[in-house]
Amino acid sequence: MSDIQVQLPDGSSRSLPAGSSALDLAAAIGKRLAKDALAAEVNGELKDLAEPLPADAVVAIVTPGSENGRDVIRHSSAHVLAQAVTRLWPGAHYAIGPAIADGFYYDFELPGHAHFSDDDLGRIDAEMRAIIAEDQPFTRHEYTIDEGLALFKDQPFKVEIINAVAQGANDEEDLGEVSPNAVSTYSNSPAFTDLCRGPHVPSTARLGHFKLTRVAGAYWRGDERRPQLQRIYGTAWESDAALVAHLEFLEQAELRDHRRLGAELDLFSFPTEIGPGLAVFHPKGGTMRRVMEDYSRSRHVDGGYEFVNSPHIAKEDLFNTSGHLQWFAESMYPPMELDGGQKYYLKPMNCPFHVLIFKSRQRSYRELPLRLFEFGSVYRYEKSGVVQGLTRVRGMTQDDAHIFCTREQMPDELASLLTFVLDLLRDFGLNDFYLELSTRPEGKAVGTDQEWTEAESTLAAVALAAGLELVQDPGGGAFYGPKISVQARDAIGRTHQMSTIQLDFQTPQRFEATYIASDNARTQPIMIHRALFGSVERFMAVLIEHYAGNMPTWLSPEQVRVLGVRDDHDAYARYVADALALDGVRIHVDEASEPLGARIRKAKLEKIPYILVVGDDDVDKGTLGVNARGSNDPERGVTLSAFRERLAEEIAVHGSPEAK
RNA sequence: GCCUGGGUAGCUCAGUCGGUAGAGCAACGCAUUCGUAAUGCGUAGGUCAGGAGUUCGAAUCUCCUCCCAGGCUCCA
């Protein structure tokens, strides 16, 4: 028997008898590796351990702690979930069950269109653990299309998948388990076979560090016109330690949830009397908003923006001209009728108003780029199931601007705009970004192919030049143009969509907005839509979660609280507060009606950046005790002037907040 | 909009078999005067989300509506 050569990740090569599998390779390398091995990456593709290796292959053994290893574990866990459900609900149809970030899911249709309830999770979990204890091997088989159709004749979703590929439809879908002439399956017992490309762990015994998390409805193939299936989500890991760490991460994320902190810190609320997705900002949240908006305004002044204002409602015709009633109507509140049948709509966007400001008189090329800025409140009738805290609301304020420029100015304008955006976000303490390019939405767009192509390639070039990671989002653009959105990663690694920059050739055309060019010709400007916060509400939510409520001093609603040790120190406390208030510091005195410890605790729970404690020594010497947020080590004897300087400097440079 | 779960005092929650509402914290009052994360005592606080039904009797069982959470679809 001749040998084959394989190359390992470290560059070395090994010689193995022909027909050897990746498991044989692992065993040849070491006992420990053979025990850990879950699958193999062969010439860049994930394969089962048991599969014979081709000659001259580049092979990496996939072990549990790696990303590939986790994917295999999660995918295999999904199979075990499906097997458990078919055991408990004989006749259940199973659809798809992939690995996802941190876990897996599987979609089912239960006999009689029954639904899972939360209580079912415990039974399914127990059944999965029984299957895992049975140590069932995963074995791969390949069949012809016809054999595959016969094998899954009782599984309509599998039949649909096989047929779709066999007929060459859906070429955009990644269905590696079916190729035009063969289907592959995995059986982990004679009683359960699934259509699957693999690979899988060698045996169910390699699984078990999982938790079923929730049940949900999910449309077949993500299409709301197709039947809704029953989905079960789970998380799965290579060890109990990793599982526990993940569950703890989820708990941490919950502690910094802006909805929870918004109530705890008395920032905002959603009174049911007002309606879903409609927030009120309390004094503290209102202060935070004001500071954010004021800072944004001053940056926009520096950035060459003009400030404008527009009303919240407008006549039907405006939104016909803009195209909103044609393309965006389902997100708009129904009209109100007045003045004998005239319909008025709440505005879902500010752009039509800004175009009218542009059009209010003749414009010259000398005025361009013209940048019109407004904190514009818009209303969108979001479907009832999608509103969520401040991140998805029905009434919001956008830090919205529309830039009118010439075609020639467009690339430079976009490039400087991107710099402007990133600088502003950095000033708020967000530092980790990537860009997403959203292109023409299928079947829901105005304008010619050529215009879209030009807009998309211009945006792509600017994004590329920014040197940030660029992710494609095909079909994600607005109806009037493609967009770049800036995604920010927060302190615990989650990403949030922040700023959007959209190119628009259509709106100026629809409104017949023109300027007089240097050659005296009436010319259509390009319009750039951009919102840097996205919405003030969402931006605040992201900041609250990023900082876990510990807002940097410049953004904190209350920056300093002064506590007298005894009530005969209150006068000095008020003197200190008055002095700092003259600098514009947001400061309060908590008078000594309760014990000092209780007042300190209260201030700490409110996440106030600085607590000043003043007693006999301080009254004598004109000093303060400074207890900074995040510190367990209060300073004593700090002079008022020293603290005053330090605070002013921190606020001026926006400080260095403890984000973690 | 669809699927699952939930809604009891300002907040967090208990409330057994259907028998008429309870705790802690917060609030308020009085006392306490204190040097870095909870002083003591007392008082008040509820149309059990709303409505309808079953029942002698409903926080509890049934139905409808509203709202919230997690998903799906959608999105700033």
XYZ file of C-alpha atoms (C1' of nucleotides) in Angstrom:
736
model
C 0.000 0.000 0.000
C 1.399 3.370 -0.979
C 1.590 6.297 1.382
C 0.156 9.796 0.972
C 1.691 13.057 2.162
C -0.342 15.641 4.055
C 0.675 19.086 5.164
C -0.075 20.364 8.672
C -0.861 23.954 9.720
C 2.673 24.485 11.073
C 4.054 23.769 7.585
C 5.429 20.335 8.394
C 4.240 17.307 6.466
C 3.467 13.746 7.381
C 3.266 10.527 5.521
C 0.245 8.275 6.082
C -0.991 5.043 4.527
C -3.387 5.731 1.626
C -6.986 5.733 2.796
C -6.094 7.170 6.195
C -8.607 9.499 7.766
C -8.106 12.724 9.655
C -8.661 10.740 12.824
C -5.748 8.474 11.869
C -3.685 11.587 11.335
C -4.643 12.974 14.726
C -3.769 9.656 16.356
C -0.400 9.682 14.629
C 0.298 13.143 15.994
C -0.732 12.402 19.533
C -3.154 10.577 21.795
C -4.469 13.773 23.295
C -5.224 15.326 19.883
C -7.029 12.172 18.754
C -9.189 12.385 21.857
C -9.987 16.076 21.333
C -10.491 15.960 17.575
C -13.997 16.850 16.371
C -13.549 17.314 12.639
C -10.916 18.308 10.137
C -10.279 21.220 7.854
C -9.070 19.654 4.610
C -7.857 22.041 1.908
C -9.887 24.772 3.568
C -13.104 22.769 3.827
C -14.559 21.277 6.969
C -14.826 17.493 6.758
C -15.675 14.586 9.014
C -12.854 12.967 10.914
C -13.672 9.607 9.420
C -13.366 10.720 5.803
C -10.299 9.417 3.919
C -7.748 12.149 3.239
C -6.783 12.943 -0.344
C -3.103 12.947 -1.261
C -1.153 16.181 -0.684
C -3.964 17.667 1.368
C -3.465 20.567 3.740
C -5.078 19.325 6.932
C -5.878 20.989 10.248
C -7.496 19.010 13.025
C -10.504 20.895 14.424
C -10.598 20.892 18.205
C -13.407 21.958 20.553
C -12.184 25.376 21.664
C -11.743 26.775 18.140
C -14.380 28.709 16.225
C -14.695 25.849 13.741
C -14.929 23.385 16.585
C -17.719 25.345 18.218
C -19.580 25.545 14.925
C -19.406 21.781 14.553
C -20.565 21.283 18.144
C -23.464 23.695 17.636
C -24.501 22.186 14.354
C -24.404 18.703 15.815
C -26.366 19.911 18.846
C -29.041 21.154 16.452
C -29.313 17.636 15.011
C -29.709 16.177 18.472
C -32.413 18.774 19.138
C -34.258 17.672 16.011
C -33.925 14.025 16.955
C -35.273 14.762 20.448
C -38.243 16.641 19.032
C -39.076 13.850 16.578
C -38.948 11.372 19.446
C -41.303 13.470 21.569
C -43.584 14.552 18.702
C -43.725 11.632 16.280
C -44.544 12.934 12.829
C -42.965 16.341 13.410
C -41.504 17.930 10.303
C -38.035 19.359 10.678
C -36.862 22.146 8.415
C -33.444 23.677 8.986
C -31.116 23.798 11.967
C -27.866 25.696 11.552
C -25.170 26.825 13.941
C -25.407 30.553 14.699
C -23.379 32.953 16.797
C -23.057 31.391 20.283
C -25.468 28.573 19.546
C -27.910 26.949 17.223
C -31.580 26.659 16.370
C -33.874 24.247 14.616
C -37.212 24.983 12.948
C -40.100 22.542 13.175
C -43.671 22.063 12.124
C -45.425 19.983 14.757
C -48.268 17.548 14.034
C -51.605 19.335 13.979
C -49.738 22.646 13.802
C -49.134 22.474 17.535
C -46.895 25.054 19.178
C -44.061 24.630 21.611
C -44.513 26.248 24.985
C -41.740 27.243 27.364
C -42.490 24.199 29.477
C -41.572 21.940 26.564
C -37.960 23.094 26.746
C -37.342 21.024 29.878
C -38.669 17.828 28.275
C -36.705 18.406 25.091
C -33.579 19.145 27.078
C -33.945 15.856 28.982
C -34.486 13.932 25.740
C -31.391 15.536 24.196
C -29.301 14.506 27.187
C -30.610 10.952 26.827
C -29.520 10.915 23.163
C -26.117 12.265 24.121
C -25.777 9.569 26.800
C -26.558 6.927 24.150
C -23.266 7.845 22.452
C -24.744 7.649 18.944
C -22.231 7.913 16.096
C -22.916 10.434 13.307
C -22.524 8.596 10.006
C -22.532 10.188 6.581
C -24.269 8.766 3.510
C -24.633 10.000 -0.031
C -27.620 9.379 -2.265
C -28.872 10.344 -5.675
C -31.512 13.032 -5.927
C -34.234 10.422 -6.456
C -33.058 8.347 -3.509
C -32.976 11.502 -1.408
C -36.521 12.410 -2.376
C -37.673 8.887 -1.470
C -35.803 8.926 1.820
C -37.391 12.223 2.920
C -40.818 11.630 1.385
C -42.457 12.377 4.766
C -40.462 15.559 5.295
C -41.903 18.268 3.049
C -39.304 20.902 3.921
C -36.443 18.550 3.066
C -38.161 17.635 -0.207
C -38.506 21.325 -0.996
C -34.805 21.920 -0.374
C -33.756 18.938 -2.536
C -36.095 19.932 -5.363
C -35.033 23.552 -5.269
C -31.422 22.631 -5.835
C -32.111 19.798 -8.243
C -34.044 22.208 -10.418
C -31.226 24.700 -10.266
C -33.380 27.310 -8.606
C -32.167 29.413 -5.688
C -28.602 29.579 -6.835
C -28.044 32.370 -4.365
C -28.769 30.042 -1.476
C -26.016 28.130 0.178
C -27.272 24.593 0.271
C -24.153 22.497 0.406
C -26.019 19.407 1.500
C -27.450 19.081 -1.997
C -25.455 19.327 -5.189
C -27.129 19.054 -8.581
C -26.719 15.281 -8.617
C -26.317 14.098 -5.052
C -27.609 14.644 -1.536
C -25.703 13.967 1.643
C -27.265 12.905 4.914
C -26.243 12.180 8.452
C -27.729 9.496 10.652
C -26.896 9.353 14.293
C -29.149 6.372 14.815
C -31.265 4.259 12.464
C -34.239 6.224 13.733
C -33.016 9.682 12.762
C -31.533 10.885 9.526
C -31.153 14.492 8.462
C -30.276 16.099 5.199
C -26.981 17.808 5.885
C -23.649 18.750 4.414
C -21.809 18.207 7.705
C -19.391 17.818 9.147
C -20.448 16.529 12.523
C -18.785 15.410 15.688
C -17.984 11.681 15.638
C -20.597 10.875 18.267
C -23.317 12.539 20.315
C -21.206 11.817 23.396
C -19.025 14.757 22.382
C -21.892 17.158 23.086
C -23.688 18.171 26.238
C -22.526 21.645 27.252
C -25.662 23.293 26.001
C -28.775 25.078 27.200
C -32.030 25.519 25.346
C -32.845 29.181 25.639
C -36.169 29.999 24.030
C -38.931 29.147 21.656
C -39.991 31.483 18.892
C -42.001 31.583 15.733
C -39.981 31.927 12.558
C -41.163 32.092 8.978
C -40.039 29.330 6.641
C -37.101 30.741 4.717
C -37.565 34.057 6.511
C -40.537 34.973 4.352
C -43.582 36.296 6.163
C -45.861 35.036 3.380
C -44.765 31.455 4.032
C -45.867 29.276 6.935
C -44.597 30.127 10.366
C -42.535 27.352 11.920
C -41.700 26.722 15.533
C -38.105 27.543 16.318
C -36.098 26.465 19.344
C -32.917 28.335 20.186
C -30.047 26.957 22.217
C -26.518 27.895 23.123
C -23.756 25.272 23.052
C -20.085 25.265 23.968
C -17.067 23.027 24.233
C -17.139 22.893 28.029
C -19.325 23.725 30.983
C -16.910 26.516 31.873
C -17.415 28.139 28.463
C -21.186 27.693 28.744
C -21.244 29.295 32.194
C -19.042 32.142 30.967
C -21.482 32.802 28.150
C -24.489 32.768 30.466
C -22.670 35.214 32.743
C -21.990 37.456 29.766
C -25.717 37.501 29.062
C -26.370 38.500 32.671
C -23.842 41.319 32.399
C -25.482 42.512 29.208
C -28.813 42.541 31.008
C -27.379 44.691 33.798
C -26.419 47.354 31.277
C -29.686 47.204 29.376
C -30.650 50.834 28.731
C -34.308 50.149 29.511
C -33.397 48.937 32.969
C -30.866 51.728 33.567
C -33.255 54.310 32.119
C -35.754 53.482 34.853
C -33.176 53.038 37.627
C -31.422 56.309 36.861
C -34.710 58.149 36.250
C -33.788 59.126 32.686
C -36.893 58.319 30.652
C -40.018 56.192 30.546
C -42.674 54.925 28.178
C -46.027 55.783 29.783
C -48.643 53.389 28.455
C -51.039 56.310 28.320
C -48.972 57.795 25.499
C -48.481 54.711 23.403
C -45.892 52.113 22.475
C -42.564 53.365 21.212
C -43.207 56.898 22.449
C -40.810 57.981 25.183
C -40.814 60.852 27.643
C -37.491 62.127 28.942
C -37.346 62.956 32.632
C -35.204 65.846 33.884
C -32.036 63.729 34.120
C -32.511 62.122 30.724
C -33.474 65.510 29.362
C -30.233 66.986 30.645
C -28.229 64.220 29.030
C -30.054 64.815 25.758
C -29.495 68.534 25.946
C -25.755 68.088 26.475
C -25.545 65.637 23.567
C -27.497 67.929 21.288
C -25.608 71.051 22.303
C -22.301 69.377 21.589
C -23.562 68.137 18.240
C -24.798 71.635 17.353
C -21.448 73.192 18.084
C -19.689 70.573 15.948
C -22.105 71.236 13.122
C -21.460 74.960 13.327
C -17.753 74.193 12.948
C -18.541 71.808 10.109
C -20.142 74.475 7.978
C -23.788 73.489 8.465
C -26.719 75.902 8.326
C -29.471 75.433 10.884
C -33.037 75.027 9.711
C -36.387 73.989 11.175
C -39.434 72.298 9.728
C -42.904 71.324 10.953
C -44.046 67.840 11.966
C -46.865 67.505 9.467
C -47.380 68.262 5.825
C -49.938 67.828 3.080
C -50.303 64.583 1.193
C -48.868 66.029 -2.005
C -45.481 66.608 -0.447
C -45.102 62.903 0.280
C -46.405 61.992 -3.144
C -43.728 64.126 -4.704
C -41.037 62.690 -2.454
C -42.154 59.133 -3.121
C -42.778 58.325 0.537
C -46.435 57.504 -0.029
C -45.439 55.139 -2.778
C -42.499 53.428 -1.084
C -42.668 54.163 2.622
C -46.406 54.325 3.317
C -46.523 51.219 5.496
C -44.189 52.945 7.951
C -46.248 56.145 8.047
C -49.033 57.027 10.437
C -52.406 57.226 8.731
C -53.360 60.715 7.570
C -55.554 63.212 9.359
C -58.172 64.897 7.241
C -59.023 68.545 7.650
C -59.946 71.656 5.701
C -62.586 69.818 3.732
C -60.767 66.647 2.877
C -57.170 67.805 2.693
C -54.959 65.025 4.050
C -52.011 65.771 6.304
C -49.338 63.245 7.282
C -46.909 63.139 10.174
C -43.463 63.264 8.633
C -41.426 60.045 8.638
C -38.339 61.841 7.331
C -37.078 65.390 7.111
C -35.738 65.335 3.564
C -38.780 66.685 1.687
C -38.791 69.758 3.929
C -35.122 70.439 3.438
C -35.502 70.171 -0.330
C -38.199 72.815 -0.160
C -35.839 75.075 1.779
C -33.280 74.537 -0.963
C -35.943 75.349 -3.544
C -37.248 78.424 -1.731
C -35.199 80.617 -4.019
C -32.857 80.306 -6.925
C -29.539 78.712 -5.959
C -26.120 79.284 -7.431
C -23.278 76.777 -7.691
C -21.387 79.259 -5.505
C -23.612 78.259 -2.562
C -22.744 74.592 -2.839
C -22.199 72.486 -0.941
C -25.193 73.700 1.046
C -25.548 71.791 4.286
C -28.925 72.072 6.033
C -29.096 70.699 9.572
C -31.988 70.119 11.937
C -32.831 68.078 15.007
C -35.941 66.864 13.277
C -38.580 64.815 15.072
C -40.126 62.187 12.851
C -42.827 59.599 13.402
C -42.921 56.114 11.983
C -45.656 53.612 12.426
C -43.482 50.643 13.339
C -45.150 47.258 13.502
C -46.239 46.496 17.042
C -43.787 43.635 17.493
C -40.678 45.602 16.663
C -40.636 48.530 19.067
C -37.897 48.103 21.609
C -36.753 50.534 24.269
C -35.142 53.629 22.809
C -33.508 51.721 19.981
C -36.685 51.197 18.012
C -39.377 53.775 18.634
C -42.300 55.344 16.838
C -41.338 58.930 17.576
C -37.706 59.966 17.345
C -35.466 62.908 16.747
C -32.825 62.655 14.074
C -29.724 64.811 13.990
C -30.522 65.114 10.357
C -28.860 67.058 7.607
C -29.132 67.152 3.861
C -26.174 68.249 1.841
C -26.765 69.637 -1.634
C -23.682 69.526 -3.810
C -22.496 69.126 -7.370
C -21.566 65.770 -8.848
C -17.920 66.854 -8.796
C -18.086 67.801 -5.120
C -19.716 64.541 -4.115
C -16.631 62.320 -3.529
C -14.807 64.935 -1.444
C -17.934 65.829 0.436
C -18.547 62.174 1.292
C -14.968 61.641 2.367
C -14.904 64.664 4.679
C -18.327 63.706 5.978
C -17.082 60.284 6.983
C -14.220 61.885 8.904
C -16.690 64.255 10.547
C -18.884 61.335 11.605
C -16.110 59.247 13.045
C -14.636 62.215 14.928
C -17.981 62.970 16.506
C -18.568 59.357 17.526
C -15.077 59.219 19.033
C -15.844 62.318 21.088
C -18.634 60.315 22.677
C -16.216 57.518 23.517
C -16.969 55.065 20.721
C -13.766 53.935 19.043
C -14.322 50.634 17.324
C -16.108 50.892 13.978
C -16.799 49.139 10.755
C -18.778 50.261 7.732
C -21.668 48.623 5.977
C -22.560 49.355 2.368
C -26.251 48.893 1.604
C -27.150 48.635 -2.052
C -30.270 48.873 -4.189
C -33.330 47.237 -2.645
C -34.880 44.816 -5.066
C -38.225 45.856 -6.510
C -38.432 48.850 -4.234
C -36.344 51.628 -5.675
C -36.649 54.713 -7.814
C -34.102 55.808 -10.374
C -32.168 54.245 -13.215
C -29.643 51.429 -13.055
C -26.927 53.824 -14.082
C -27.667 56.244 -11.257
C -27.654 53.449 -8.720
C -24.425 52.027 -10.032
C -22.743 55.404 -9.878
C -24.006 56.097 -6.366
C -23.004 52.674 -5.114
C -19.515 52.791 -6.554
C -18.913 56.296 -5.191
C -19.920 55.201 -1.706
C -17.823 52.046 -1.955
C -14.754 54.072 -2.971
C -15.159 56.462 -0.038
C -15.700 53.606 2.385
C -12.621 51.847 1.105
C -10.536 54.998 1.386
C -11.534 55.344 5.033
C -9.517 52.201 5.707
C -12.189 50.620 7.877
C -13.571 47.136 7.549
C -16.377 47.166 4.951
C -19.284 44.733 5.085
C -21.705 44.349 2.180
C -25.440 44.568 2.753
C -26.964 43.755 -0.622
C -30.427 45.211 -1.111
C -30.348 47.135 2.173
C -30.485 50.658 0.746
C -33.319 53.169 1.000
C -35.754 53.486 -1.898
C -34.031 56.667 -3.107
C -30.388 55.654 -2.833
C -27.664 53.428 -1.392
C -26.147 54.095 2.005
C -23.099 53.607 4.158
C -23.832 52.982 7.772
C -21.309 53.212 10.538
C -21.522 50.293 12.937
C -19.932 50.755 16.348
C -18.782 48.033 18.718
C -19.518 48.819 22.355
C -17.591 48.076 25.529
C -18.707 44.443 25.590
C -18.264 43.832 21.889
C -21.822 44.171 20.649
C -22.395 46.131 17.475
C -24.917 48.896 16.990
C -25.919 50.685 13.844
C -25.171 54.354 14.329
C -24.719 56.883 11.573
C -26.095 56.561 8.092
C -24.924 58.387 5.011
C -27.203 58.043 1.997
C -26.725 59.204 -1.543
C -29.769 60.443 -3.364
C -30.044 61.387 -7.043
C -33.804 60.972 -7.030
C -35.249 63.467 -4.620
C -33.801 66.586 -6.297
C -35.186 65.247 -9.569
C -38.626 64.533 -8.171
C -38.790 68.017 -6.669
C -37.157 69.589 -9.712
C -34.582 71.191 -7.470
C -31.837 72.890 -9.445
C -29.009 75.356 -9.120
C -27.446 77.598 -11.729
C -24.063 76.160 -12.658
C -21.045 78.174 -13.724
C -21.978 77.575 -17.358
C -25.360 79.192 -16.631
C -27.206 75.867 -17.025
C -29.904 74.744 -14.630
C -28.362 71.676 -13.019
C -29.637 69.100 -10.588
C -27.711 68.867 -7.314
C -26.804 65.630 -5.595
C -28.399 65.213 -2.213
C -26.678 63.464 0.669
C -28.832 62.412 3.619
C -26.990 61.872 6.848
C -27.774 61.354 10.500
C -24.780 60.878 12.757
C -26.449 59.813 15.979
C -28.906 57.924 13.813
C -31.528 59.097 16.216
C -30.882 60.926 19.458
C -32.899 58.237 21.242
C -30.982 55.295 19.843
C -27.650 57.032 20.338
C -28.456 57.667 23.976
C -29.422 54.015 24.389
C -26.129 52.873 22.893
C -24.138 55.230 25.117
C -25.982 54.090 28.237
C -25.211 50.453 27.400
C -21.634 51.213 26.357
C -20.957 52.948 29.672
C -23.261 50.702 31.726
C -24.855 53.910 32.979
C -21.522 55.342 34.158
C -21.711 58.272 31.784
C -18.551 60.299 31.318
C -18.617 63.381 33.498
C -19.433 65.774 30.667
C -22.585 63.757 29.876
C -23.677 62.940 33.426
C -26.953 64.599 34.402
C -25.576 65.287 37.866
C -21.820 65.637 37.844
C -21.095 66.281 41.501
C -22.970 65.847 44.773
C -21.829 67.512 47.973
C -22.509 65.913 51.356
C -21.928 67.594 54.670
C -20.858 65.195 57.390
C -23.192 66.860 59.929
C -25.905 69.379 59.287
C -23.711 72.186 60.585
C -21.518 71.505 57.539
C -24.386 72.085 55.112
C -23.663 75.794 54.788
C -20.116 75.050 53.649
C -21.470 72.339 51.315
C -23.745 74.942 49.718
C -20.838 77.349 49.415
C -18.818 74.677 47.544
C -21.778 73.842 45.312
C -22.381 77.503 44.481
C -18.730 77.988 43.590
C -18.693 75.024 41.204
C -22.099 75.899 39.785
C -20.595 79.201 38.648
C -18.352 77.096 36.362
C -21.448 75.476 34.906
C -21.023 72.251 36.872
C -24.257 70.324 37.461
C -24.080 69.930 41.230
C -26.413 69.360 44.163
C -26.172 69.287 47.933
C -27.670 66.361 49.833
C -28.278 67.784 53.291
C -27.379 65.810 56.386
C -30.764 64.451 57.421
C -29.628 60.875 56.912
C -26.365 59.199 57.994
C -23.390 59.906 55.729
C -23.002 56.264 54.673
C -26.576 56.147 53.446
C -26.166 59.304 51.392
C -22.922 58.042 49.870
C -24.567 54.775 48.949
C -27.435 56.616 47.328
C -25.109 58.791 45.271
C -23.052 55.748 44.226
C -26.173 53.936 43.068
C -27.061 56.984 41.010
C -23.619 56.646 39.364
C -22.682 60.264 40.058
C -19.076 60.879 38.923
C -17.958 62.784 42.041
C -19.161 62.749 45.625
C -17.675 65.495 47.769
C -17.765 64.926 51.523
C -17.094 67.971 53.685
C -16.604 67.972 57.482
C -14.869 69.916 60.232
C -11.393 69.699 58.658
C -12.669 70.947 55.330
C -14.607 73.869 56.777
C -11.440 74.912 58.647
C -9.061 74.565 55.704
C -11.262 75.204 52.666
C -10.825 71.646 51.374
C -12.953 68.703 50.187
C -13.068 64.951 50.480
C -13.306 63.616 46.921
C -14.911 60.236 46.320
C -14.691 59.517 42.598
C -16.927 56.992 40.863
C -15.216 53.660 40.449
C -12.744 54.355 43.224
C -12.683 52.633 46.609
C -10.175 55.052 47.913
C -11.550 58.526 48.706
C -9.113 61.438 48.701
C -8.995 63.825 51.653
C -7.876 67.430 51.956
C -8.220 68.355 48.264
C -8.427 72.131 47.905
C -11.500 73.552 46.259
C -9.421 75.269 43.602
C -7.534 72.067 42.749
C -10.758 70.110 42.353
C -12.290 72.893 40.350
C -9.410 72.854 37.889
C -9.349 69.095 37.602
C -13.078 68.900 36.952
C -13.028 71.697 34.374
C -10.249 69.955 32.493
C -11.975 66.574 32.564
C -15.204 68.050 31.262
C -13.426 70.068 28.560
C -11.618 67.056 27.086
C -14.631 64.823 27.766
C -12.600 62.879 30.310
C -11.657 59.248 30.242
C -14.753 57.392 31.375
C -14.681 53.894 32.767
C -16.510 52.108 29.980
C -16.216 48.639 31.346
C -48.425 41.840 11.952
C -47.019 36.525 13.531
C -45.029 32.789 17.601
C -43.829 32.078 22.968
C -43.879 34.069 27.861
C -45.451 37.884 31.145
C -48.448 42.337 33.738
C -50.056 42.167 41.983
C -47.958 49.206 45.991
C -43.176 54.009 42.817
C -39.364 49.461 42.322
C -38.210 43.998 43.143
C -41.314 40.163 44.208
C -44.658 36.506 47.518
C -49.759 35.193 47.438
C -51.284 27.285 48.758
C -57.194 24.027 46.712
C -61.270 29.940 44.083
C -62.754 32.362 50.378
C -62.004 39.089 49.718
C -54.066 41.802 49.663
C -48.519 40.754 51.848
C -42.820 41.588 52.375
C -38.286 44.297 51.384
C -36.651 48.752 49.271
C -38.449 53.686 47.974
C -41.944 57.777 49.762
C -43.858 60.631 53.961
C -43.590 62.014 59.543
C -40.845 62.080 64.123
C -36.472 61.142 66.583
C -31.109 60.598 65.389
C -25.908 64.818 63.876
C -22.924 60.972 61.866
C -15.691 61.388 57.898
C -16.766 57.626 52.842
C -21.953 51.986 49.991
C -28.120 50.935 54.093
C -29.784 54.881 61.903
C -34.328 53.742 64.538
C -39.549 54.038 65.197
C -44.011 55.155 62.936
C -47.502 56.407 58.761
C -49.489 56.115 54.204
C -49.674 53.582 49.742
C -53.558 48.521 45.547
C -60.291 49.054 40.633
C -54.352 42.647 41.444
C -53.241 46.142 33.318
C -58.604 47.056 31.361
C -63.338 44.795 30.071
C -66.740 40.703 29.850
C -68.045 35.749 31.528
C -68.314 31.216 34.992
C -69.301 30.989 40.401
C -72.644 32.066 46.578
C -67.651 34.101 46.094
C -62.242 35.494 41.198
C -55.480 38.294 41.831
C -56.473 32.889 41.123
C -60.765 29.631 36.035
C -62.545 31.189 30.606
C -62.762 34.834 26.574
C -61.584 39.702 24.453
C -58.560 44.206 24.492
C -54.163 47.004 25.939
C -49.086 47.014 27.317
C -44.115 44.652 28.170
C -40.089 40.906 27.131
C -37.647 37.327 23.660
C -37.794 35.714 18.596
C -39.503 36.077 13.000
C -40.326 39.859 9.277
C -38.886 45.042 9.090
C -35.596 49.140 10.619
C -32.608 55.024 12.554
